[in-house]
Amino acid sequence: MRLVVVGNGMAGSRLVSEVRTRDPHMKITVFGAETRHPYNRVLLSNVLAGSSRPEQVRLLDPAWYASHHVEAAFGDAVAHLDRDTRHVVTESGRREPYDLLVLATGSDAIVPPIPGVERAVPFRTLDDCERIIEAATSARKAVVIGGGLLGIEAARGLAGRGLPVTLLHLAGHLMERQLDVEAGEVLGETLNGLGVEIRTGVSASGVEENGVRLDAGELVEADLVVLACGVRPVTGLAAEAGLEVRRGVVVDDELRTDDPSIFAIGECAEHDGTVYGLVAPAWEQAAVAADVITGGKALYRGSRLVTRLKAKSVELAAMGETQLGEEHAEVVRFSHRARGTYRKLVIQDGRLVGAILLGESDAVGTLTQLFDRGGPVPGDRAGLLFPGLASAPVADSPTLMPDAAKVCQCNNVTKGQIRACWEAGARDVAAVASATRATTGCGTCRDAVEGIVGWLCEQEGVSV
């Protein structure tokens, strides 16, 4: 069996490692458009902020491919799919046969068609990140275009380097897909206090030598302009090959396209009308596809999304249907704008269908578990928002957290799995990460994993 994987980013590299774990003998060839080994794109904001080095966000060690008998071609993008002969053709002219093919081509940054946009730098790849860092060393002021997740992380990272930053956003409030109006406004006020000037409801008409020109004619001065205007699934190969493409490459519950020998996963795939732009669904899809490819039976039924903002001094988690109001659901809300705190629960039929937690909160773990499982919501709503005020301890404590509780959302790692690998000899976070992959996605579960490991060591009197 010859497996070819097109794309070696977060989805493609995970698929390759999942397949190799299940089948040590299958012939695997992976093609990556970038010359670099795969890296964690989610953690690029840490690189931009200076809290991580580029080598610290690598997903697979360069020696992994040879030791696991995987052929990897970096910097040689696939240019054509020949479905009749079952070959892929690369830009260098190489023809590689396949029995099964996986498309993991990801997304490209959206570049607005405005004059002078070539003066700006997209924030998408590690190369982009390094260009931004280099430009920031001599820049006097920066502008970031786009107030979604990436734009906010880029703006906060640059502000953390001491650079005055203005964030421009077309919508009326930040992260409008994940947050309601008040949460977006509170987030903007928090960022403003951290050195990021927020301008919402504005549109850029051009990038000039001295800054960004707005539609209204105003020039926002800057000598570094960063684009974070969203992403678009890379579907050209699939469309040219005659596969069904809508927003993404259409797949069924086995992640197969309408050609049963071709799969698609990650940001380029569209399942049940949804294209997911987060890492956890891509890794869930990789596991299902790997099962099917190696002869197992597995089905992908969609993912429940939890969005975490990774910006220093800004704590934000959003999940599910956050925009619903009182006319459609039970809404429990608390806001303290002076402290940058906003908390919201959206409940339907006694179950949590959405939540926003902005500002430091010890409720994130409990609410994420409730949302992920779809279990009934306790009657004490205030106790959910403010666990410290509840009469009984909450499940965030390692002592009371059930073994089935999911600790790492990106990799579906439970407390029970962490306990099991600890009992097998993993005595620190690095060892747990190696055994379970916990903390290797967005990284926001690291404190929880440290807490569980520390608690286990304390219970057994083990020194680390």
Tab-separated table of C-alpha atoms in Angstrom:
chain	number	residue	atom	x	y	z
A	1	MET	CA	0.000	0.000	0.000
A	2	ARG	CA	1.437	3.366	-1.094
A	3	LEU	CA	0.195	6.405	0.833
A	4	VAL	CA	0.937	9.922	-0.409
A	5	VAL	CA	0.187	12.940	1.799
A	6	VAL	CA	-0.012	16.374	0.174
A	7	GLY	CA	0.780	18.963	2.810
A	8	ASN	CA	3.061	18.648	5.822
A	9	GLY	CA	1.597	21.222	8.170
A	10	MET	CA	-0.262	20.531	11.398
A	11	ALA	CA	-2.831	18.214	9.791
A	12	GLY	CA	-0.514	16.405	7.361
A	13	SER	CA	2.287	15.778	9.843
A	14	ARG	CA	-0.182	14.484	12.428
A	15	LEU	CA	-1.761	12.158	9.848
A	16	VAL	CA	1.656	10.748	8.940
A	17	SER	CA	2.562	10.067	12.575
A	18	GLU	CA	-0.873	8.546	13.292
A	19	VAL	CA	-0.594	6.184	10.313
A	20	ARG	CA	2.922	5.161	11.218
A	21	THR	CA	1.816	4.404	14.790
A	22	ARG	CA	-0.845	2.034	13.436
A	23	ASP	CA	1.130	0.514	10.561
A	24	PRO	CA	4.942	0.299	10.744
A	25	HIS	CA	5.302	-0.986	7.168
A	26	MET	CA	3.069	1.117	4.891
A	27	LYS	CA	5.040	3.107	2.305
A	28	ILE	CA	4.492	6.782	3.113
A	29	THR	CA	5.588	9.796	1.075
A	30	VAL	CA	4.728	13.317	2.223
A	31	PHE	CA	5.134	16.511	0.188
A	32	GLY	CA	5.388	19.925	1.827
A	33	ALA	CA	5.348	23.265	0.035
A	34	GLU	CA	7.493	24.889	2.741
A	35	THR	CA	11.181	24.049	2.989
A	36	ARG	CA	10.925	23.811	6.772
A	37	HIS	CA	10.072	20.778	8.822
A	38	PRO	CA	6.508	20.914	10.210
A	39	TYR	CA	5.897	23.366	13.023
A	40	ASN	CA	3.034	24.356	15.290
A	41	ARG	CA	1.380	27.273	13.535
A	42	VAL	CA	-0.821	27.900	16.580
A	43	LEU	CA	2.236	28.917	18.607
A	44	LEU	CA	3.587	31.451	16.097
A	45	SER	CA	2.158	34.220	18.280
A	46	ASN	CA	4.560	33.066	21.014
A	47	VAL	CA	7.462	33.354	18.565
A	48	LEU	CA	6.310	36.812	17.542
A	49	ALA	CA	6.014	37.865	21.176
A	50	GLY	CA	9.506	36.514	21.898
A	51	SER	CA	8.376	33.923	24.470
A	52	SER	CA	9.321	30.978	22.200
A	53	ARG	CA	12.115	30.386	19.713
A	54	PRO	CA	11.323	28.971	16.242
A	55	GLU	CA	12.894	25.608	17.075
A	56	GLN	CA	10.616	25.310	20.114
A	57	VAL	CA	7.458	25.134	17.986
A	58	ARG	CA	8.651	22.237	15.819
A	59	LEU	CA	6.154	19.355	15.604
A	60	LEU	CA	8.413	16.508	14.452
A	61	ASP	CA	12.155	16.220	14.916
A	62	PRO	CA	14.005	16.179	11.559
A	63	ALA	CA	15.416	12.740	12.371
A	64	TRP	CA	11.906	11.322	12.886
A	65	TYR	CA	11.281	10.766	9.181
A	66	ALA	CA	14.340	8.621	8.568
A	67	SER	CA	13.924	6.645	11.771
A	68	HIS	CA	10.288	5.905	10.908
A	69	HIS	CA	10.929	5.182	7.223
A	70	VAL	CA	8.857	8.079	5.912
A	71	GLU	CA	10.024	9.873	2.778
A	72	ALA	CA	9.541	13.620	3.125
A	73	ALA	CA	9.994	16.067	0.249
A	74	PHE	CA	10.170	19.618	1.610
A	75	GLY	CA	9.933	22.614	-0.696
A	76	ASP	CA	8.512	20.608	-3.602
A	77	ALA	CA	4.802	21.407	-3.748
A	78	VAL	CA	2.393	19.142	-5.593
A	79	ALA	CA	1.166	20.914	-8.729
A	80	HIS	CA	-1.183	18.338	-10.272
A	81	LEU	CA	-3.223	15.257	-9.370
A	82	ASP	CA	-3.554	12.598	-12.057
A	83	ARG	CA	-6.507	10.556	-10.850
A	84	ASP	CA	-6.549	8.333	-13.953
A	85	THR	CA	-3.071	6.935	-13.309
A	86	ARG	CA	-3.078	7.672	-9.550
A	87	HIS	CA	0.002	9.872	-9.561
A	88	VAL	CA	0.825	13.260	-8.080
A	89	VAL	CA	3.098	15.591	-10.041
A	90	THR	CA	5.245	18.111	-8.166
A	91	GLU	CA	6.504	21.509	-9.261
A	92	SER	CA	9.936	19.969	-9.903
A	93	GLY	CA	8.345	17.439	-12.277
A	94	ARG	CA	8.511	14.431	-9.965
A	95	ARG	CA	5.726	11.865	-10.458
A	96	GLU	CA	4.800	9.817	-7.401
A	97	PRO	CA	2.271	6.960	-7.563
A	98	TYR	CA	-0.294	6.383	-4.847
A	99	ASP	CA	-2.868	3.843	-3.784
A	100	LEU	CA	-4.339	6.224	-1.232
A	101	LEU	CA	-3.911	10.001	-1.194
A	102	VAL	CA	-4.554	12.493	1.608
A	103	LEU	CA	-4.998	16.195	0.887
A	104	ALA	CA	-3.871	18.298	3.852
A	105	THR	CA	-3.174	21.510	1.965
A	106	GLY	CA	-4.447	23.837	4.704
A	107	SER	CA	-5.283	27.474	4.080
A	108	ASP	CA	-3.678	30.561	2.596
A	109	ALA	CA	-3.785	34.003	4.147
A	110	ILE	CA	-6.389	36.283	2.583
A	111	VAL	CA	-4.661	39.306	1.051
A	112	PRO	CA	-7.101	42.144	0.359
A	113	PRO	CA	-6.955	43.525	-3.200
A	114	ILE	CA	-5.993	47.068	-2.253
A	115	PRO	CA	-3.245	49.290	-3.703
A	116	GLY	CA	0.166	48.833	-2.097
A	117	VAL	CA	-0.759	45.660	-0.246
A	118	GLU	CA	2.604	44.163	-1.243
A	119	ARG	CA	4.172	46.511	1.333
A	120	ALA	CA	2.397	44.568	4.101
A	121	VAL	CA	3.403	41.222	5.623
A	122	PRO	CA	0.814	38.461	6.132
A	123	PHE	CA	0.907	36.685	9.487
A	124	ARG	CA	0.557	33.030	8.512
A	125	THR	CA	3.849	31.128	8.274
A	126	LEU	CA	7.071	30.944	10.270
A	127	ASP	CA	8.809	32.813	7.435
A	128	ASP	CA	6.183	35.573	7.781
A	129	CYS	CA	6.755	35.635	11.512
A	130	GLU	CA	10.499	36.067	11.125
A	131	ARG	CA	9.987	38.859	8.562
A	132	ILE	CA	7.718	40.690	11.002
A	133	ILE	CA	10.206	40.288	13.860
A	134	GLU	CA	13.048	41.605	11.700
A	135	ALA	CA	10.979	44.607	10.562
A	136	ALA	CA	9.884	45.327	14.136
A	137	THR	CA	13.475	45.862	15.268
A	138	SER	CA	13.686	49.115	13.284
A	139	ALA	CA	10.008	50.103	13.057
A	140	ARG	CA	8.610	53.068	14.986
A	141	LYS	CA	4.931	52.124	14.746
A	142	ALA	CA	2.920	49.163	13.483
A	143	VAL	CA	-0.564	48.640	12.105
A	144	VAL	CA	-2.299	45.258	12.125
A	145	ILE	CA	-5.228	44.852	9.725
A	146	GLY	CA	-7.756	42.340	11.065
A	147	GLY	CA	-9.274	41.928	14.530
A	148	GLY	CA	-9.780	38.180	14.605
A	149	LEU	CA	-7.781	35.696	16.639
A	150	LEU	CA	-4.529	36.026	14.640
A	151	GLY	CA	-4.711	39.792	14.360
A	152	ILE	CA	-5.130	40.217	18.098
A	153	GLU	CA	-2.263	37.845	18.835
A	154	ALA	CA	-0.031	39.665	16.344
A	155	ALA	CA	-0.908	43.082	17.762
A	156	ARG	CA	-0.344	41.966	21.353
A	157	GLY	CA	2.964	40.330	20.413
A	158	LEU	CA	4.248	43.497	18.752
A	159	ALA	CA	3.056	45.676	21.632
A	160	GLY	CA	4.902	43.347	23.997
A	161	ARG	CA	8.084	44.190	22.091
A	162	GLY	CA	7.535	47.848	22.959
A	163	LEU	CA	6.172	48.886	19.553
A	164	PRO	CA	3.135	51.222	19.402
A	165	VAL	CA	0.411	49.265	17.566
A	166	THR	CA	-2.906	50.199	15.990
A	167	LEU	CA	-5.345	47.377	15.250
A	168	LEU	CA	-7.817	48.043	12.410
A	169	HIS	CA	-10.971	45.928	12.139
A	170	LEU	CA	-13.848	46.135	9.668
A	171	ALA	CA	-16.572	44.799	12.000
A	172	GLY	CA	-18.048	46.759	14.867
A	173	HIS	CA	-16.236	44.710	17.544
A	174	LEU	CA	-13.302	42.327	17.809
A	175	MET	CA	-13.644	38.583	17.127
A	176	GLU	CA	-17.239	39.022	16.011
A	177	ARG	CA	-17.546	35.340	15.054
A	178	GLN	CA	-16.754	34.137	18.575
A	179	LEU	CA	-17.812	37.034	20.816
A	180	ASP	CA	-20.934	39.089	21.390
A	181	VAL	CA	-20.774	42.887	21.268
A	182	GLU	CA	-20.017	43.518	24.936
A	183	ALA	CA	-17.320	40.833	25.119
A	184	GLY	CA	-15.687	42.307	22.015
A	185	GLU	CA	-15.740	45.758	23.580
A	186	VAL	CA	-14.285	44.536	26.889
A	187	LEU	CA	-11.543	42.705	24.976
A	188	GLY	CA	-10.768	45.922	23.080
A	189	GLU	CA	-10.514	47.889	26.322
A	190	THR	CA	-8.181	45.244	27.783
A	191	LEU	CA	-5.909	45.391	24.735
A	192	ASN	CA	-5.936	49.179	24.818
A	193	GLY	CA	-4.579	49.023	28.353
A	194	LEU	CA	-1.753	46.808	27.047
A	195	GLY	CA	-0.632	49.294	24.401
A	196	VAL	CA	-2.812	48.356	21.420
A	197	GLU	CA	-4.995	51.116	19.977
A	198	ILE	CA	-8.251	49.604	18.680
A	199	ARG	CA	-10.086	51.036	15.654
A	200	THR	CA	-13.252	49.098	14.762
A	201	GLY	CA	-15.713	49.766	11.950
A	202	VAL	CA	-12.949	50.966	9.623
A	203	SER	CA	-11.782	49.697	6.250
A	204	ALA	CA	-8.358	50.007	4.642
A	205	SER	CA	-8.320	51.352	1.099
A	206	GLY	CA	-4.561	51.106	0.549
A	207	VAL	CA	-1.130	50.552	2.079
A	208	GLU	CA	1.177	53.503	1.547
A	209	GLU	CA	4.816	54.123	2.328
A	210	ASN	CA	3.942	55.883	5.575
A	211	GLY	CA	0.998	53.784	6.745
A	212	VAL	CA	-2.507	52.598	5.944
A	213	ARG	CA	-5.053	54.780	4.178
A	214	LEU	CA	-8.636	54.308	5.380
A	215	ASP	CA	-11.722	54.535	3.180
A	216	ALA	CA	-12.644	57.828	4.854
A	217	GLY	CA	-9.301	59.291	3.726
A	218	GLU	CA	-7.426	59.245	7.041
A	219	LEU	CA	-3.825	57.958	7.072
A	220	VAL	CA	-2.938	55.737	10.029
A	221	GLU	CA	0.811	56.125	10.251
A	222	ALA	CA	3.048	53.058	10.405
A	223	ASP	CA	6.279	51.713	8.936
A	224	LEU	CA	5.254	48.070	9.581
A	225	VAL	CA	1.896	46.750	8.355
A	226	VAL	CA	0.775	43.216	9.233
A	227	LEU	CA	-2.137	41.459	7.514
A	228	ALA	CA	-4.402	39.142	9.520
A	229	CYS	CA	-7.506	39.271	7.352
A	230	GLY	CA	-8.481	35.621	7.660
A	231	VAL	CA	-7.651	32.506	5.677
A	232	ARG	CA	-9.033	30.683	2.665
A	233	PRO	CA	-8.893	26.871	2.197
A	234	VAL	CA	-6.395	25.744	-0.456
A	235	THR	CA	-8.613	23.733	-2.815
A	236	GLY	CA	-7.089	24.371	-6.254
A	237	LEU	CA	-5.550	20.908	-6.638
A	238	ALA	CA	-8.814	19.196	-5.747
A	239	ALA	CA	-10.944	21.420	-7.978
A	240	GLU	CA	-8.597	20.981	-10.934
A	241	ALA	CA	-8.775	17.203	-10.439
A	242	GLY	CA	-12.564	17.287	-10.569
A	243	LEU	CA	-13.241	16.564	-6.893
A	244	GLU	CA	-16.274	18.163	-5.276
A	245	VAL	CA	-15.331	21.512	-3.772
A	246	ARG	CA	-17.559	24.049	-2.036
A	247	ARG	CA	-15.881	26.214	0.589
A	248	GLY	CA	-13.499	23.305	1.136
A	249	VAL	CA	-12.905	19.859	-0.328
A	250	VAL	CA	-16.101	17.968	0.484
A	251	VAL	CA	-15.605	14.801	2.577
A	252	ASP	CA	-17.847	12.170	4.176
A	253	ASP	CA	-17.703	10.714	7.692
A	254	GLU	CA	-14.606	8.673	6.767
A	255	LEU	CA	-12.945	11.874	5.494
A	256	ARG	CA	-13.076	10.523	1.932
A	257	THR	CA	-13.766	12.791	-1.020
A	258	ASP	CA	-16.051	11.691	-3.853
A	259	ASP	CA	-13.028	9.704	-5.073
A	260	PRO	CA	-12.785	6.872	-2.481
A	261	SER	CA	-8.989	6.679	-2.867
A	262	ILE	CA	-8.560	10.354	-1.886
A	263	PHE	CA	-9.062	11.787	1.615
A	264	ALA	CA	-8.979	15.406	2.818
A	265	ILE	CA	-8.374	16.650	6.372
A	266	GLY	CA	-7.734	19.887	8.209
A	267	GLU	CA	-8.449	23.405	7.062
A	268	CYS	CA	-8.886	22.414	3.406
A	269	ALA	CA	-11.673	19.901	4.192
A	270	GLU	CA	-15.397	20.577	4.417
A	271	HIS	CA	-17.383	18.092	6.483
A	272	ASP	CA	-21.155	18.335	6.803
A	273	GLY	CA	-21.065	21.916	5.507
A	274	THR	CA	-18.385	23.073	7.972
A	275	VAL	CA	-14.761	24.072	7.396
A	276	TYR	CA	-12.858	24.074	10.680
A	277	GLY	CA	-10.061	26.557	11.209
A	278	LEU	CA	-8.690	25.251	14.507
A	279	VAL	CA	-6.111	22.614	15.310
A	280	ALA	CA	-8.213	20.270	17.459
A	281	PRO	CA	-10.632	19.306	14.640
A	282	ALA	CA	-7.702	18.780	12.240
A	283	TRP	CA	-6.056	16.377	14.667
A	284	GLU	CA	-9.341	14.578	15.331
A	285	GLN	CA	-9.769	14.163	11.570
A	286	ALA	CA	-6.193	12.891	11.235
A	287	ALA	CA	-6.870	10.150	13.785
A	288	VAL	CA	-10.078	9.045	12.031
A	289	ALA	CA	-8.451	9.072	8.579
A	290	ALA	CA	-5.469	7.101	9.917
A	291	ASP	CA	-7.817	4.449	11.307
A	292	VAL	CA	-9.620	4.113	7.983
A	293	ILE	CA	-6.420	4.128	5.921
A	294	THR	CA	-4.906	1.323	8.006
A	295	GLY	CA	-8.010	-0.857	7.737
A	296	GLY	CA	-9.859	0.149	10.887
A	297	LYS	CA	-13.380	1.419	11.296
A	298	ALA	CA	-13.878	4.985	12.439
A	299	LEU	CA	-16.246	7.847	11.691
A	300	TYR	CA	-15.858	11.595	12.095
A	301	ARG	CA	-19.013	13.251	13.421
A	302	GLY	CA	-17.823	16.844	13.630
A	303	SER	CA	-16.046	18.785	16.379
A	304	ARG	CA	-17.140	20.988	19.252
A	305	LEU	CA	-15.028	24.125	19.050
A	306	VAL	CA	-13.353	25.872	21.951
A	307	THR	CA	-11.413	28.986	20.919
A	308	ARG	CA	-8.562	30.102	23.164
A	309	LEU	CA	-6.752	33.398	22.675
A	310	LYS	CA	-2.995	33.090	23.188
A	311	ALA	CA	-1.903	36.606	24.071
A	312	LYS	CA	0.130	37.581	27.121
A	313	SER	CA	-1.980	39.092	29.930
A	314	VAL	CA	-5.235	38.345	28.089
A	315	GLU	CA	-7.266	35.307	29.178
A	316	LEU	CA	-10.078	34.389	26.777
A	317	ALA	CA	-12.018	31.218	26.027
A	318	ALA	CA	-15.116	31.086	23.816
A	319	MET	CA	-17.157	28.055	22.844
A	320	GLY	CA	-20.329	27.229	20.967
A	321	GLU	CA	-23.320	29.507	20.374
A	322	THR	CA	-22.110	32.694	22.034
A	323	GLN	CA	-24.364	35.072	20.091
A	324	LEU	CA	-27.729	33.741	21.314
A	325	GLY	CA	-29.826	36.136	23.389
A	326	GLU	CA	-32.548	35.760	26.023
A	327	GLU	CA	-35.252	35.291	23.388
A	328	HIS	CA	-33.695	31.982	22.297
A	329	ALA	CA	-31.908	30.678	25.383
A	330	GLU	CA	-31.256	31.102	29.076
A	331	VAL	CA	-28.372	33.556	29.343
A	332	VAL	CA	-26.327	34.095	32.495
A	333	ARG	CA	-24.002	37.077	32.240
A	334	PHE	CA	-21.535	38.968	34.414
A	335	SER	CA	-19.543	42.015	33.353
A	336	HIS	CA	-16.971	44.091	35.213
A	337	ARG	CA	-15.419	46.249	32.530
A	338	ALA	CA	-13.050	48.104	34.847
A	339	ARG	CA	-11.369	44.766	35.617
A	340	GLY	CA	-11.547	43.459	32.027
A	341	THR	CA	-13.891	40.669	33.109
A	342	TYR	CA	-16.831	39.306	31.110
A	343	ARG	CA	-18.477	35.930	31.630
A	344	LYS	CA	-21.474	34.515	29.792
A	345	LEU	CA	-23.269	31.173	29.781
A	346	VAL	CA	-25.785	30.206	27.091
A	347	ILE	CA	-28.048	27.340	28.143
A	348	GLN	CA	-30.704	25.506	26.132
A	349	ASP	CA	-32.775	22.575	27.387
A	350	GLY	CA	-30.653	22.442	30.513
A	351	ARG	CA	-27.374	22.041	28.620
A	352	LEU	CA	-24.492	24.422	27.994
A	353	VAL	CA	-24.453	25.377	24.302
A	354	GLY	CA	-22.142	28.395	24.520
A	355	ALA	CA	-19.868	30.335	26.853
A	356	ILE	CA	-17.500	33.300	26.932
A	357	LEU	CA	-14.880	33.691	29.640
A	358	LEU	CA	-12.799	36.855	29.370
A	359	GLY	CA	-10.383	37.718	32.133
A	360	GLU	CA	-8.743	35.367	34.596
A	361	SER	CA	-11.191	32.616	35.520
A	362	ASP	CA	-11.009	29.300	37.338
A	363	ALA	CA	-14.235	28.188	35.643
A	364	VAL	CA	-12.708	27.388	32.242
A	365	GLY	CA	-11.991	23.717	32.932
A	366	THR	CA	-15.436	22.919	34.333
A	367	LEU	CA	-17.321	24.770	31.586
A	368	THR	CA	-15.228	23.223	28.824
A	369	GLN	CA	-16.035	19.772	30.185
A	370	LEU	CA	-19.748	20.574	30.371
A	371	PHE	CA	-19.767	21.942	26.836
A	372	ASP	CA	-17.718	19.094	25.394
A	373	ARG	CA	-19.818	16.352	26.973
A	374	GLY	CA	-23.196	18.021	26.501
A	375	GLY	CA	-24.122	17.057	30.063
A	376	PRO	CA	-26.825	18.731	32.178
A	377	VAL	CA	-25.929	22.074	33.743
A	378	PRO	CA	-26.059	22.222	37.573
A	379	GLY	CA	-28.793	24.371	39.067
A	380	ASP	CA	-26.286	26.737	40.693
A	381	ARG	CA	-25.528	28.952	37.696
A	382	ALA	CA	-23.581	31.497	39.765
A	383	GLY	CA	-21.409	28.677	41.089
A	384	LEU	CA	-20.472	27.819	37.493
A	385	LEU	CA	-19.314	31.348	36.752
A	386	PHE	CA	-17.626	31.792	40.139
A	387	PRO	CA	-16.434	28.372	41.363
A	388	GLY	CA	-14.650	29.935	44.325
A	389	LEU	CA	-17.975	31.153	45.716
A	390	ALA	CA	-19.690	27.795	45.431
A	391	SER	CA	-20.441	25.924	48.636
A	392	ALA	CA	-18.731	22.771	47.356
A	393	PRO	CA	-15.369	22.391	45.589
A	394	VAL	CA	-15.476	22.154	41.813
A	395	ALA	CA	-14.054	19.620	39.420
A	396	ASP	CA	-11.143	21.874	38.439
A	397	SER	CA	-9.330	20.492	41.478
A	398	PRO	CA	-7.248	17.454	40.476
A	399	THR	CA	-8.620	15.713	43.575
A	400	LEU	CA	-12.226	15.877	42.389
A	401	MET	CA	-11.746	15.942	38.638
A	402	PRO	CA	-13.022	12.638	37.191
A	403	ASP	CA	-10.607	10.545	35.149
A	404	ALA	CA	-12.868	11.036	32.099
A	405	ALA	CA	-12.459	14.846	32.246
A	406	LYS	CA	-10.731	16.173	29.139
A	407	VAL	CA	-7.650	18.217	30.046
A	408	CYS	CA	-6.114	18.828	26.608
A	409	GLN	CA	-8.795	19.784	24.078
A	410	CYS	CA	-6.428	19.799	21.090
A	411	ASN	CA	-5.338	16.197	21.594
A	412	ASN	CA	-8.335	14.734	23.475
A	413	VAL	CA	-6.240	13.855	26.514
A	414	THR	CA	-8.108	13.048	29.729
A	415	LYS	CA	-7.027	13.197	33.332
A	416	GLY	CA	-7.139	9.379	33.363
A	417	GLN	CA	-4.628	9.187	30.500
A	418	ILE	CA	-2.305	11.584	32.324
A	419	ARG	CA	-2.624	9.497	35.476
A	420	ALA	CA	-1.871	6.314	33.515
A	421	CYS	CA	1.298	7.661	31.912
A	422	TRP	CA	2.379	9.102	35.284
A	423	GLU	CA	1.987	5.633	36.802
A	424	ALA	CA	4.056	4.298	33.879
A	425	GLY	CA	6.930	6.597	34.841
A	426	ALA	CA	6.198	10.052	33.353
A	427	ARG	CA	7.122	12.355	36.217
A	428	ASP	CA	7.039	15.807	34.591
A	429	VAL	CA	5.147	17.756	31.944
A	430	ALA	CA	7.701	16.998	29.216
A	431	ALA	CA	7.342	13.262	29.788
A	432	VAL	CA	3.541	13.500	29.844
A	433	ALA	CA	3.621	15.518	26.614
A	434	SER	CA	5.838	12.905	24.973
A	435	ALA	CA	3.485	10.110	25.985
A	436	THR	CA	0.097	11.772	25.366
A	437	ARG	CA	0.800	14.912	23.265
A	438	ALA	CA	-0.952	17.021	25.924
A	439	THR	CA	0.264	20.688	25.833
A	440	THR	CA	1.577	20.336	22.233
A	441	GLY	CA	-1.431	22.029	20.588
A	442	CYS	CA	-2.410	25.526	21.652
A	443	GLY	CA	-0.526	25.089	24.929
A	444	THR	CA	-3.270	26.532	27.151
A	445	CYS	CA	-3.654	23.276	29.122
A	446	ARG	CA	-0.076	23.364	30.393
A	447	ASP	CA	-0.999	24.755	33.832
A	448	ALA	CA	-3.669	22.064	34.266
A	449	VAL	CA	-1.234	19.290	33.300
A	450	GLU	CA	1.382	20.697	35.678
A	451	GLY	CA	-1.246	20.768	38.427
A	452	ILE	CA	-2.255	17.138	37.873
A	453	VAL	CA	1.348	15.909	37.702
A	454	GLY	CA	2.246	17.886	40.820
A	455	TRP	CA	-0.782	16.552	42.670
A	456	LEU	CA	0.037	12.951	41.715
A	457	CYS	CA	3.632	13.384	42.853
A	458	GLU	CA	2.452	14.899	46.142
A	459	GLN	CA	-0.046	12.078	46.748
A	460	GLU	CA	2.624	9.428	46.289
A	461	GLY	CA	5.419	11.333	47.980
A	462	VAL	CA	7.438	11.415	44.783
A	463	SER	CA	9.995	14.196	44.292
A	464	VAL	CA	10.536	15.493	40.750
